[in-house]
Tab-separated table of C-alpha atoms and ligand atoms in Angstrom:
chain	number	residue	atom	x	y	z
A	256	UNK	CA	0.000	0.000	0.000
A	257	UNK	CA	2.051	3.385	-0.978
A	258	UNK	CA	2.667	5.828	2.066
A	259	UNK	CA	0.057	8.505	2.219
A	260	UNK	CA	1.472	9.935	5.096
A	261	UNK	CA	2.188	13.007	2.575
A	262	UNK	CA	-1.607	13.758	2.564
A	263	UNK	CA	-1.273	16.045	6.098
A	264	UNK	CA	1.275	18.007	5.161
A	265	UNK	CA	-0.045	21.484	4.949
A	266	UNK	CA	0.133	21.929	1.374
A	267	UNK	CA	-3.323	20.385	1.765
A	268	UNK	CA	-6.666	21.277	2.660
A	269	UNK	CA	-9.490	18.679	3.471
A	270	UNK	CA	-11.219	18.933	0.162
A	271	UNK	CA	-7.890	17.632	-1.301
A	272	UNK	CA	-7.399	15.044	1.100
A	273	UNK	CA	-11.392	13.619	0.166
A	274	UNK	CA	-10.219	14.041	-3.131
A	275	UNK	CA	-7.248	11.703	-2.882
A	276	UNK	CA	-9.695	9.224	-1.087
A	277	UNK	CA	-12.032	9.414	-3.821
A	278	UNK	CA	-10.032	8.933	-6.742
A	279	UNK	CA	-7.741	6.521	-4.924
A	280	UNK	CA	-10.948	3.967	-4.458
A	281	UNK	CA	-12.134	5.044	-8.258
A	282	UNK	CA	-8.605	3.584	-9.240
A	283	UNK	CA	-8.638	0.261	-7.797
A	284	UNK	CA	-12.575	0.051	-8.592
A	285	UNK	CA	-11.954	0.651	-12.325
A	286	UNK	CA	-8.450	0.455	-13.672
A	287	UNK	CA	-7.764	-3.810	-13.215
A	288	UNK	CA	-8.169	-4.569	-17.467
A	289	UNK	CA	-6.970	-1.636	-19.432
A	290	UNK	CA	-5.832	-2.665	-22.622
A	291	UNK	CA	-2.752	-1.277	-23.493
A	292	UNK	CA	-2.800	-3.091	-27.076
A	293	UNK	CA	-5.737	-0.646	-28.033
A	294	UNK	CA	-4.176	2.393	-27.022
A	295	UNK	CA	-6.818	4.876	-28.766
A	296	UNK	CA	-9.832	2.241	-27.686
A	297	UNK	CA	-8.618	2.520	-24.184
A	298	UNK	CA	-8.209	6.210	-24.293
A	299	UNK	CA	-12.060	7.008	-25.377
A	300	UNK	CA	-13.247	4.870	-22.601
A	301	UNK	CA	-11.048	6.341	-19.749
A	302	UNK	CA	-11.793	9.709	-20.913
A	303	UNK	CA	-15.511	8.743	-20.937
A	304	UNK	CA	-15.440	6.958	-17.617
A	305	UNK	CA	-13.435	10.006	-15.867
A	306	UNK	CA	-15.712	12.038	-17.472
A	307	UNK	CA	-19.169	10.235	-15.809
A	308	UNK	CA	-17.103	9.892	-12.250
A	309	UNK	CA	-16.990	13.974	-12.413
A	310	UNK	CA	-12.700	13.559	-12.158
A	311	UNK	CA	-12.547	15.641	-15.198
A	312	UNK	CA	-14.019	18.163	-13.608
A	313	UNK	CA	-10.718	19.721	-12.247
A	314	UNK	CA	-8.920	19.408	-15.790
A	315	UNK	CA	-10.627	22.841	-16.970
A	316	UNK	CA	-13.227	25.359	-15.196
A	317	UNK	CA	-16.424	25.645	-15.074
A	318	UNK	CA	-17.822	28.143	-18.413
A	319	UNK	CA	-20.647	28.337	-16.049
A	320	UNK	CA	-18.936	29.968	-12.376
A	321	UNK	CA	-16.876	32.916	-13.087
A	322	UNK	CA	-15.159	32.374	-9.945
A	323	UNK	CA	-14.199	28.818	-10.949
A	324	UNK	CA	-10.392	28.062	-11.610
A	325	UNK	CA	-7.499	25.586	-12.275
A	326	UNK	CA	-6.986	24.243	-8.251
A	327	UNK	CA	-3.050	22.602	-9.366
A	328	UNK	CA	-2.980	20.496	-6.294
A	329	UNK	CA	-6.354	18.940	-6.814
A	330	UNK	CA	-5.027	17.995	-10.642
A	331	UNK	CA	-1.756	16.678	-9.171
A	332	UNK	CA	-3.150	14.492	-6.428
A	333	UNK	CA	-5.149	12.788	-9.522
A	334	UNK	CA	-2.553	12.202	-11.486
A	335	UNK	CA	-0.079	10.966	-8.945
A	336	UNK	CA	-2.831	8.780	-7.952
A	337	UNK	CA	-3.741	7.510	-11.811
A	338	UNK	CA	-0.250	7.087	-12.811
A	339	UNK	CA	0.554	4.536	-9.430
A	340	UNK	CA	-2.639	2.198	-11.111
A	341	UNK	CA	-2.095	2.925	-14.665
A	342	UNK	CA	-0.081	5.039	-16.908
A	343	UNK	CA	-2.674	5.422	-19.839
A	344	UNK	CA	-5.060	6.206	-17.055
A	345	UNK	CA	-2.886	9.147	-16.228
A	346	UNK	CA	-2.102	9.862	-19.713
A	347	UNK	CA	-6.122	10.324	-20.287
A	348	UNK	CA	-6.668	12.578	-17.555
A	349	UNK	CA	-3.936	14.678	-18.033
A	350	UNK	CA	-4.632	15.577	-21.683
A	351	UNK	CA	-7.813	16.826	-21.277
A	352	UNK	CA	-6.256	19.663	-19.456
A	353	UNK	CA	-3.489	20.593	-21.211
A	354	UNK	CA	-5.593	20.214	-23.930
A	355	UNK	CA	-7.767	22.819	-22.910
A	356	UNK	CA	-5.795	24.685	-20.625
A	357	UNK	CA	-5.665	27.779	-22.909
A	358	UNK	CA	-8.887	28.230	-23.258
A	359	UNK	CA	-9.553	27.713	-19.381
A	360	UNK	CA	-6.965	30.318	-18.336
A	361	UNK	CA	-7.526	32.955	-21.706
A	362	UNK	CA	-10.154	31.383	-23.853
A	363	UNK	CA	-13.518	33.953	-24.444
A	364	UNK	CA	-16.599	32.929	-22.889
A	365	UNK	CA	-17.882	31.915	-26.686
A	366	UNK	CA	-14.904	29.563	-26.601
A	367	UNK	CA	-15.492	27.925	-23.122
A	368	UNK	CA	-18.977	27.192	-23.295
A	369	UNK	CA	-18.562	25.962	-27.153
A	370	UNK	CA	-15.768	23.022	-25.541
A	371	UNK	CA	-14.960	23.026	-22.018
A	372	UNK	CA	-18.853	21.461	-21.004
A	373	UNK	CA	-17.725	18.705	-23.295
A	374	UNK	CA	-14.263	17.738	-22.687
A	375	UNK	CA	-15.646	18.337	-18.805
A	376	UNK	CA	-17.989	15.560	-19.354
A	377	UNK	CA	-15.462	13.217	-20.988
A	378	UNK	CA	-17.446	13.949	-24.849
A	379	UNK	CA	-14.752	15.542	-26.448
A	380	UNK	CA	-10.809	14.922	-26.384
A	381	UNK	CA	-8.713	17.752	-26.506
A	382	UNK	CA	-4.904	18.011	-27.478
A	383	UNK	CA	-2.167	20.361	-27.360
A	384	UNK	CA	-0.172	21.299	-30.520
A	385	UNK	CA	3.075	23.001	-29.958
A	386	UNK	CA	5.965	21.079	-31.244
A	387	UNK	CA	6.965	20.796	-35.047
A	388	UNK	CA	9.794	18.977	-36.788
A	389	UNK	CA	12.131	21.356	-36.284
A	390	UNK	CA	11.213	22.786	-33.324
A	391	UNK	CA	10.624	21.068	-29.940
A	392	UNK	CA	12.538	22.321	-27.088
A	393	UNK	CA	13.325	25.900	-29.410
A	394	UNK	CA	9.186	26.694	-28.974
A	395	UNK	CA	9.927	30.739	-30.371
A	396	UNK	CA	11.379	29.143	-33.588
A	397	UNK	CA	7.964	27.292	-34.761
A	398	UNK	CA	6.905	27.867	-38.149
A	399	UNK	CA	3.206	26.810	-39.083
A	400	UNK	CA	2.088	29.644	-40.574
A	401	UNK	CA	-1.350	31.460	-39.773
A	402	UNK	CA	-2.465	33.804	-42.766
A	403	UNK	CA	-4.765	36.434	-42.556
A	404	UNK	CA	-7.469	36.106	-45.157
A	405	UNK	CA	-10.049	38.491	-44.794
A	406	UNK	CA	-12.641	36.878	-41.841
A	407	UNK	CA	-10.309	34.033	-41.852
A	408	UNK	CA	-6.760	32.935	-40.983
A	409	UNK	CA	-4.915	29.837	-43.173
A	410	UNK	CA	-3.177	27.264	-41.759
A	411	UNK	CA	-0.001	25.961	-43.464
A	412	UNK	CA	2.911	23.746	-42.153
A	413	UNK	CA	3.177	20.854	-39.612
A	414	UNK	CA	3.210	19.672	-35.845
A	415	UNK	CA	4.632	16.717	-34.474
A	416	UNK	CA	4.673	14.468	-31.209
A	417	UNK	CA	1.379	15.266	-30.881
A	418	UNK	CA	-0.432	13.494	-27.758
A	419	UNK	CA	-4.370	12.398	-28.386
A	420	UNK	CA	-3.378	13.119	-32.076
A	421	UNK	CA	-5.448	11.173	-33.764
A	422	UNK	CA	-8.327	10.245	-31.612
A	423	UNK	CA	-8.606	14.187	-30.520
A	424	UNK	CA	-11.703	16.495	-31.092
A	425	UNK	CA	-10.149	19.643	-30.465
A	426	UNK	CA	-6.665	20.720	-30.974
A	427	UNK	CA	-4.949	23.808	-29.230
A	428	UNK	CA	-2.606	25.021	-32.152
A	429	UNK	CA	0.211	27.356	-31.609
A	430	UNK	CA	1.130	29.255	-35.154
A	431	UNK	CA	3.236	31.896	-36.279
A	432	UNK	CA	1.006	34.836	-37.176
A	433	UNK	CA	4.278	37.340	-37.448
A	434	UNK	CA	3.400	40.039	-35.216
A	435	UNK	CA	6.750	40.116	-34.349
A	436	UNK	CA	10.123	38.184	-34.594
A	437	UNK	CA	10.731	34.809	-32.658
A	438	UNK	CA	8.298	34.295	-29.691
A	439	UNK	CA	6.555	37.772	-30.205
A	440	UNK	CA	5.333	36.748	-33.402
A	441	UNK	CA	3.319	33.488	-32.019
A	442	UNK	CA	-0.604	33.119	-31.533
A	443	UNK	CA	-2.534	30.121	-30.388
A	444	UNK	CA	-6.040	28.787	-31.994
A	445	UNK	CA	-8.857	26.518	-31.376
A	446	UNK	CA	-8.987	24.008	-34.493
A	447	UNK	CA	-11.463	21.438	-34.588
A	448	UNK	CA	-10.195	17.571	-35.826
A	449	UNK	CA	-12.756	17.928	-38.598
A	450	UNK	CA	-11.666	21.187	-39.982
A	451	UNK	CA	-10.931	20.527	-43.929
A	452	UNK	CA	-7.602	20.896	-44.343
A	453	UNK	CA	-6.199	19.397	-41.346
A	454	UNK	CA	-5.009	15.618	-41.372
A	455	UNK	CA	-2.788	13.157	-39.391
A	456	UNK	CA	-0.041	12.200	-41.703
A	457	UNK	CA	1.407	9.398	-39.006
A	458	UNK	CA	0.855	8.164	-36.036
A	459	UNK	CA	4.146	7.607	-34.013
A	460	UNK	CA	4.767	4.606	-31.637
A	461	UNK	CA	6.651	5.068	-28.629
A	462	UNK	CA	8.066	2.594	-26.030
A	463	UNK	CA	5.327	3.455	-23.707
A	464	UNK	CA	2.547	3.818	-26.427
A	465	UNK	CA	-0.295	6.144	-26.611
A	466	UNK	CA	-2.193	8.548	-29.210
A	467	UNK	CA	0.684	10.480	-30.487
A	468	UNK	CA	0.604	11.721	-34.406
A	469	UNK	CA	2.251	14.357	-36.701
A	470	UNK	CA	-0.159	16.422	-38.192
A	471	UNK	CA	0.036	18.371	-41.449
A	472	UNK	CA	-2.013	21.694	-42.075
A	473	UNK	CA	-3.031	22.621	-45.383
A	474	UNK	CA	-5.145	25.554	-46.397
A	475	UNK	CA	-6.538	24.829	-43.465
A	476	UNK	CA	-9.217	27.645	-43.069
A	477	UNK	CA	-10.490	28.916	-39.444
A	478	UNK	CA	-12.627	31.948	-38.733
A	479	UNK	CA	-10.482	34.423	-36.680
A	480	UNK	CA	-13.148	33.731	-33.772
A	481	UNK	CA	-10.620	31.075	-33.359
A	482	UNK	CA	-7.795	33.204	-32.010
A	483	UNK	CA	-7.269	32.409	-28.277
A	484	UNK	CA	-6.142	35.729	-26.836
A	485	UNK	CA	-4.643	38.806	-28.739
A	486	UNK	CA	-2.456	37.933	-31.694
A	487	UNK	CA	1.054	37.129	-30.971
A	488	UNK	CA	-0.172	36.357	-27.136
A	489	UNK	CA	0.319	32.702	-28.261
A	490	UNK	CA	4.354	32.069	-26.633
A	491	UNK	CA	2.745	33.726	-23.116
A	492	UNK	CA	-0.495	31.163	-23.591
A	493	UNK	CA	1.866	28.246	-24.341
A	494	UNK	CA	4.555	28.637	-21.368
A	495	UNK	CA	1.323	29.980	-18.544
A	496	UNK	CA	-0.404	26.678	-19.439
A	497	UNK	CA	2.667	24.729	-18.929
A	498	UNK	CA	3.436	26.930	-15.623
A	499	UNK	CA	0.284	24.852	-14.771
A	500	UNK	CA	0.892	21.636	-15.982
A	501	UNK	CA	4.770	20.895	-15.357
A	502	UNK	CA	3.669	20.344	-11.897
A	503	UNK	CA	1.382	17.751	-12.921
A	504	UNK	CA	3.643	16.037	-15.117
A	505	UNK	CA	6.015	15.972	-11.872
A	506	UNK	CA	3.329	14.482	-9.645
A	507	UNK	CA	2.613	11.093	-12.418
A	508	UNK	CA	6.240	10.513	-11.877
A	509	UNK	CA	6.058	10.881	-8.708
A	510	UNK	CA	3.233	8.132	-8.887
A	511	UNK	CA	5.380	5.741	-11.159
A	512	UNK	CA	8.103	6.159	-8.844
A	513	UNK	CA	5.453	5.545	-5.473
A	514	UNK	CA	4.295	2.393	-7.372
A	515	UNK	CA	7.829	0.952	-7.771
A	516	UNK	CA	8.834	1.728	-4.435
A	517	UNK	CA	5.710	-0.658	-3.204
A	518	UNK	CA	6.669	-3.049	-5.947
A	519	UNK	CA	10.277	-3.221	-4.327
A	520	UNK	CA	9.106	-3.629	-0.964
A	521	UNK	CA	6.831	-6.285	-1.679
A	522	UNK	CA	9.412	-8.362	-3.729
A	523	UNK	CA	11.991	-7.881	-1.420
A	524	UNK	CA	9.833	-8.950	1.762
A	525	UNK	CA	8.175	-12.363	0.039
A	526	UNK	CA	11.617	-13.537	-1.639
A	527	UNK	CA	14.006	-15.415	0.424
A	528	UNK	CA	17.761	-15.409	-0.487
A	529	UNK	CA	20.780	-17.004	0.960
A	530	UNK	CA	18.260	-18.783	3.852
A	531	UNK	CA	16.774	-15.369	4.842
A	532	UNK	CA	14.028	-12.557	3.288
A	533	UNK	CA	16.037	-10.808	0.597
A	534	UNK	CA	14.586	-7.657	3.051
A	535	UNK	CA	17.148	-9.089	5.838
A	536	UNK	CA	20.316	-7.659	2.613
A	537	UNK	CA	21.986	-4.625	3.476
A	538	UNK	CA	22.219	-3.329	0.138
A	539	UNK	CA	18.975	-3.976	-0.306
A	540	UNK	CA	17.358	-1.761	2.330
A	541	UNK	CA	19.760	1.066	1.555
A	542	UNK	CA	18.197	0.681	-2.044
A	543	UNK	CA	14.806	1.193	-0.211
A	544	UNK	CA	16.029	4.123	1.846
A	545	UNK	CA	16.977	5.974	-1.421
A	546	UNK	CA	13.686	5.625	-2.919
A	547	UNK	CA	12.219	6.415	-0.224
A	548	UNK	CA	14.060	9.853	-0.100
A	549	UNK	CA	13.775	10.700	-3.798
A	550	UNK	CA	10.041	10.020	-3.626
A	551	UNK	CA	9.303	12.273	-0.371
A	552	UNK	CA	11.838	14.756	-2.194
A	553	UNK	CA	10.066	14.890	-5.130
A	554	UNK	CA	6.640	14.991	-3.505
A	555	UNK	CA	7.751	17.875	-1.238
A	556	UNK	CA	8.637	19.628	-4.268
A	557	UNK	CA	5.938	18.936	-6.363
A	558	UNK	CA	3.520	19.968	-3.966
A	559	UNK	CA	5.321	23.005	-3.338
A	560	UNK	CA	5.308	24.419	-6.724
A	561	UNK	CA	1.065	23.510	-6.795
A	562	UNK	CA	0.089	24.963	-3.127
A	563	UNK	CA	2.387	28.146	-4.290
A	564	UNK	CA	0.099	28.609	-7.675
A	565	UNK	CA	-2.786	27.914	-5.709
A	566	UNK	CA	-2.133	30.510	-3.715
A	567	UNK	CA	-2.504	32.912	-5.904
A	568	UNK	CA	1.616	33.459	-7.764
A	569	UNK	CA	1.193	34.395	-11.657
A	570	UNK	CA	4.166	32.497	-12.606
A	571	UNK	CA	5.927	29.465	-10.695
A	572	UNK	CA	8.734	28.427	-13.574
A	573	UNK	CA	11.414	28.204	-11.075
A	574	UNK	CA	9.336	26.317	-8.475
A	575	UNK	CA	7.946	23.545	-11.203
A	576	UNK	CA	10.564	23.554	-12.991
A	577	UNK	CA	12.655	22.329	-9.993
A	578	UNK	CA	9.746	19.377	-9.580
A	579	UNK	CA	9.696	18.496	-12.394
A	580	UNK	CA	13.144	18.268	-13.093
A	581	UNK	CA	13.686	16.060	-9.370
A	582	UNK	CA	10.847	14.065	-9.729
A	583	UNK	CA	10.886	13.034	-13.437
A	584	UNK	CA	15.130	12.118	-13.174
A	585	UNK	CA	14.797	10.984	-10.071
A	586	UNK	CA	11.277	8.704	-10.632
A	587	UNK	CA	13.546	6.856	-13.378
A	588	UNK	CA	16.499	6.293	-10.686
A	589	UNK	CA	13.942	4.828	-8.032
A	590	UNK	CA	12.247	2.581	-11.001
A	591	UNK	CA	15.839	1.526	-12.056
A	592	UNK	CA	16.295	0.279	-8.464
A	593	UNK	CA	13.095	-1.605	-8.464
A	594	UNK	CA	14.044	-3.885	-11.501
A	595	UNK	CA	17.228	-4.601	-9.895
A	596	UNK	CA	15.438	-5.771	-6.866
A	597	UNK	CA	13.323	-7.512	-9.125
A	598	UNK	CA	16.496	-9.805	-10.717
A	599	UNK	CA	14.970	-11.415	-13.954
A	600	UNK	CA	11.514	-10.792	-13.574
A	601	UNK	CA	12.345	-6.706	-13.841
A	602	UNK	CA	12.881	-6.682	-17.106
A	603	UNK	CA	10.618	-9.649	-17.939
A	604	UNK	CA	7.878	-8.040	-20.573
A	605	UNK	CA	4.491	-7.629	-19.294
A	606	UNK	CA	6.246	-7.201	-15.145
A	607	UNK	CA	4.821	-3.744	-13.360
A	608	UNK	CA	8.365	-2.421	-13.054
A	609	UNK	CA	9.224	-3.072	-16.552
A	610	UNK	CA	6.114	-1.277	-17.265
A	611	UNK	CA	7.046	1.530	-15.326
A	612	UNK	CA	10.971	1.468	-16.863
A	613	UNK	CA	9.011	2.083	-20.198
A	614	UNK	CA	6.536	4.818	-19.042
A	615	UNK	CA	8.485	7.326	-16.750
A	616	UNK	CA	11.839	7.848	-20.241
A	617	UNK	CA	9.677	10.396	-22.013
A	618	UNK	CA	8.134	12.614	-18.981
A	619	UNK	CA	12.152	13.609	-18.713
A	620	UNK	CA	11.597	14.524	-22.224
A	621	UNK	CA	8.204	16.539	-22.831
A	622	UNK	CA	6.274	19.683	-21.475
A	623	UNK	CA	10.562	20.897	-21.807
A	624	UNK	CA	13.329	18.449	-21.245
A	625	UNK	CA	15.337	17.815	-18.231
A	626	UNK	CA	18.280	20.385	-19.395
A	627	UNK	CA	15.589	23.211	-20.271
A	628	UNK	CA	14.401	23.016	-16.753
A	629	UNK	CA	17.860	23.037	-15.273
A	630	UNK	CA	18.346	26.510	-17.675
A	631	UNK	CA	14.913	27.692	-16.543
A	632	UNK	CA	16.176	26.986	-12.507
A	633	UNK	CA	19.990	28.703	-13.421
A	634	UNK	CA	17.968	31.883	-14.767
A	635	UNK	CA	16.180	32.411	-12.097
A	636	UNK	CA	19.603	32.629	-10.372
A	637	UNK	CA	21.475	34.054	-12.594
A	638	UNK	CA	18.879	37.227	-12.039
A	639	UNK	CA	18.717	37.691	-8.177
A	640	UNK	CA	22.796	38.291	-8.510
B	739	FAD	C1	5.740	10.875	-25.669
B	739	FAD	C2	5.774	12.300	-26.113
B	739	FAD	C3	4.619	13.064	-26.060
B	739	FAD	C4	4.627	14.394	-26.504
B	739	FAD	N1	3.454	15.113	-26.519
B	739	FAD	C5	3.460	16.376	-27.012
B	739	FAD	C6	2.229	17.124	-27.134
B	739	FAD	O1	1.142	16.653	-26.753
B	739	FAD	N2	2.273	18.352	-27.703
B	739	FAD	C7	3.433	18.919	-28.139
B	739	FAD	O2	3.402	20.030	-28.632
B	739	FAD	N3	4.631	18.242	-28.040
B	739	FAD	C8	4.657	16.991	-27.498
B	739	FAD	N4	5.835	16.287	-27.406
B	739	FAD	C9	7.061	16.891	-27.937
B	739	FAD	C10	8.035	17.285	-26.855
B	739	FAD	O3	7.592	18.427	-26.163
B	739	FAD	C11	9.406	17.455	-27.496
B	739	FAD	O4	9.839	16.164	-27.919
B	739	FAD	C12	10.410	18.092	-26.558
B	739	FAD	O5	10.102	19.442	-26.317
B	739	FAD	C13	11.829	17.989	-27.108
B	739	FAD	O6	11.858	18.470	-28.418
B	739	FAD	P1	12.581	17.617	-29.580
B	739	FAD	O7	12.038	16.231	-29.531
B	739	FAD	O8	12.428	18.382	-30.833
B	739	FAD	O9	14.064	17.527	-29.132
B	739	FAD	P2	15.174	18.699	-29.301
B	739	FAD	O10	14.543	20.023	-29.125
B	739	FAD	O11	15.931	18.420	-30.538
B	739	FAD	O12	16.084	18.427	-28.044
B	739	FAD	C14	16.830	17.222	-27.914
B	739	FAD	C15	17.528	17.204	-26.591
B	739	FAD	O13	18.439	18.286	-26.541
B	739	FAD	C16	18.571	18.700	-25.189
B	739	FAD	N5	18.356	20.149	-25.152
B	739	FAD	C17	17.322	20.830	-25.697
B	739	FAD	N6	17.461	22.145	-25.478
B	739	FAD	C18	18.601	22.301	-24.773
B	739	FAD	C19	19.268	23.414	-24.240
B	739	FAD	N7	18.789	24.653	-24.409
B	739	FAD	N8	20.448	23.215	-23.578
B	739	FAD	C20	20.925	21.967	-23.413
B	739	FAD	N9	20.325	20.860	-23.896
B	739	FAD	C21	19.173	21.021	-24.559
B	739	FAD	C22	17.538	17.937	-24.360
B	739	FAD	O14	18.176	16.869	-23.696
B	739	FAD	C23	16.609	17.423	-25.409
B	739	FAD	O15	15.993	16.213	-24.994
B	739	FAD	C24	5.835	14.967	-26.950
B	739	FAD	C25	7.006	14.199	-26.975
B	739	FAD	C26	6.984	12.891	-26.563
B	739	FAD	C27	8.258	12.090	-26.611
């Protein structure tokens, strides 16, 4: 059973700690058969199942309550808790918010109420279009191109790595509408799947697979009602929804890492070597202290960086950036020790931890690598001096 000892700290408030209850029992109610063979199958149903349990709920605000907003904790507690039972499960949730997260945080009230009831409701999937070919970690440099045509803008060019691409209703496009150079000259759009003109050219299998795809725009015509913001706004949209989200993508690692840790224990108490519980080895248990210390690292600093945008900071780069940096490197040193533990059976396809081994390589890699964060963390520095 992983520790939820974290759950007083006073990051917390008692609505969060119900929540973790809630979704913790959801988990083990609901996540036994996923099949990971059907990766855009299984998607649609845990999106629609999320959906009818209300989870979803937290991934964007209400169109309804002005007064509603993104509660970062309450998003990170799910998908800490998601990720320990299933990584597609996580994968599922989190999507539909960063999917939608720049329409929650700068979308017009047209453009909530035409999506956010339905990707609330688990009826629509939403994705998140930033990267291209060229451009992944160098986000100013993107080149899609967004026309002005009278009422209209054109889309032209491609995106890549795209998560839910695919099997998504709604994509979040960032696009270079030239208002100025680099990032100034960015805006961001809301582009329906079925817009003519827009088609998934591949779809792109990973080691840990779900819904990814390259897309390729062309002509691709959408009323300017699509704009998200001001024009050239789009680089500030982009990096204030991943202020949000970073933290989140911290807490599923920290959930990968939480479910190897109990894996660990639980191998290394039933198996007996040399005449004694493989527990009784001294190497062993200091291989369980560190994991234990990375994973209450990690969560102190993941849930750090949510309480402080909870309570009420515009920007916490420095703060997520620093979880998500720990607890993504360190989730993949504290799964690398549970497949050791495991001997054979770690990397034995189909095992939990060689599951996990799979899942945790590319959250070091997306939502801004493990070396962007650390230059994120050094400018931060770099400034006080
Ligand atoms: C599974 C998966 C899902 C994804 N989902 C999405 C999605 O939904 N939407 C989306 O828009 N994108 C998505 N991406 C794309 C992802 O954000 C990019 O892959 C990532 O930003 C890295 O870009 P790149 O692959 O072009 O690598 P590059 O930009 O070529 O970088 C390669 C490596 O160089 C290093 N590096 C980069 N910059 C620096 C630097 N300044 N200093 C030092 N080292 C550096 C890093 O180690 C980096 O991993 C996804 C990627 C993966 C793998």
């Amino acid at each position: 059973m992983a520790d939820r000892s974290f759950l007083s700290w006073p990051f917390f408030d008692d609505r969060h700690r119900e929540l973790a209850d809630s979704i913790e029992k959801w988990a083990e109610d609901n996540l036994g058969g996923i099949d990971h063979d059907n990766v855009d199958e299984a998607c649609r149903v845990l999106v629609s199942q999320l959906g009818e349990a209300k989870f979803l709920h937290h991934t964007a605000i209400d169109p309804d309550n002005a007064a509603s907003r993104l509660d970062v904790r309450s998003l990170c507690l799910i998908r800490e808790t998601l990720a320990r039972h299933d990584g597609l499960a996580d994968f599922a949730f989190a999507m539909q918010g960063l999917g939608t997260g720049a329409l929650s945080l700068f979308g017009s009230q047209g453009q909530k109420q035409s999506w956010l009831h339905k990707t609330r409701a688990g009826e629509a999937l939403s994705a998140f279009a930033l990267s291209e070919p060229q451009s992944g970690s160098d986000v100013a440099n993107i080149e899609l191109a967004a026309t002005r045509d009278g009422v209209d803008y054109v889309l032209n060019g491609e995106k890549t790595w795209i998560s839910n691409g695919g099997i998504a209703d709604l994509y979040t496009l960032f696009a270079r509408t030239g208002e100025g150079a680099g990032a100034k000259g960015i805006s961001a759009f809301i582009v329906p799947a079925d817009t003519p003109g827009l088609r998934i050219a591949e779809r792109l299998e990973t080691i840990a697979p779900h819904p990814l795809a390259r897309l390729v725009f062309e002509n691709c015509r959408i009323p300017a009602s699509a704009l998200i913001g001001a024009p050239g706004q789009g680089f500030r949209i982009a990096m204030s929804v991943l202020d949000v989200f970073r933290s989140t993508v911290a807490a599923a690692a920290l959930g990968f890492a939480r479910r190897a840790l109990d894996e660990a224990v639980s191998r290394a108490n039933g198996r007996h070597l040399f005449g004694a519980p493989m527990a009784d080895l001294q190497m062993v248990q200091g291989h369980i202290a560190d994991m234990a210390l990375d994973i209450d690292a990690a969560a102190l600093l993941v849930y750090r960086a949510a309480w402080l945008k909870d309570s009420g900071a515009e920007r916490v780069s420095r703060e997520a950036a620093m979880a998500k940096l720990y607890a993504t490197d360190h989730a993949q040193n504290v799964i690398d020790k549970a497949v050791q533990i495991h001997g054979g059976d770690g990397v034995r396809k189909g095992s939990i931890v060689e599951r996990l081994y799979r899942e945790i390589r590319a959250l070091r890699i997306y939502e801004g690598a493990s070396d962007v964060q650390k230059i994120i963390i050094a400018r931060h520095e770099l400034a006080r001096g």
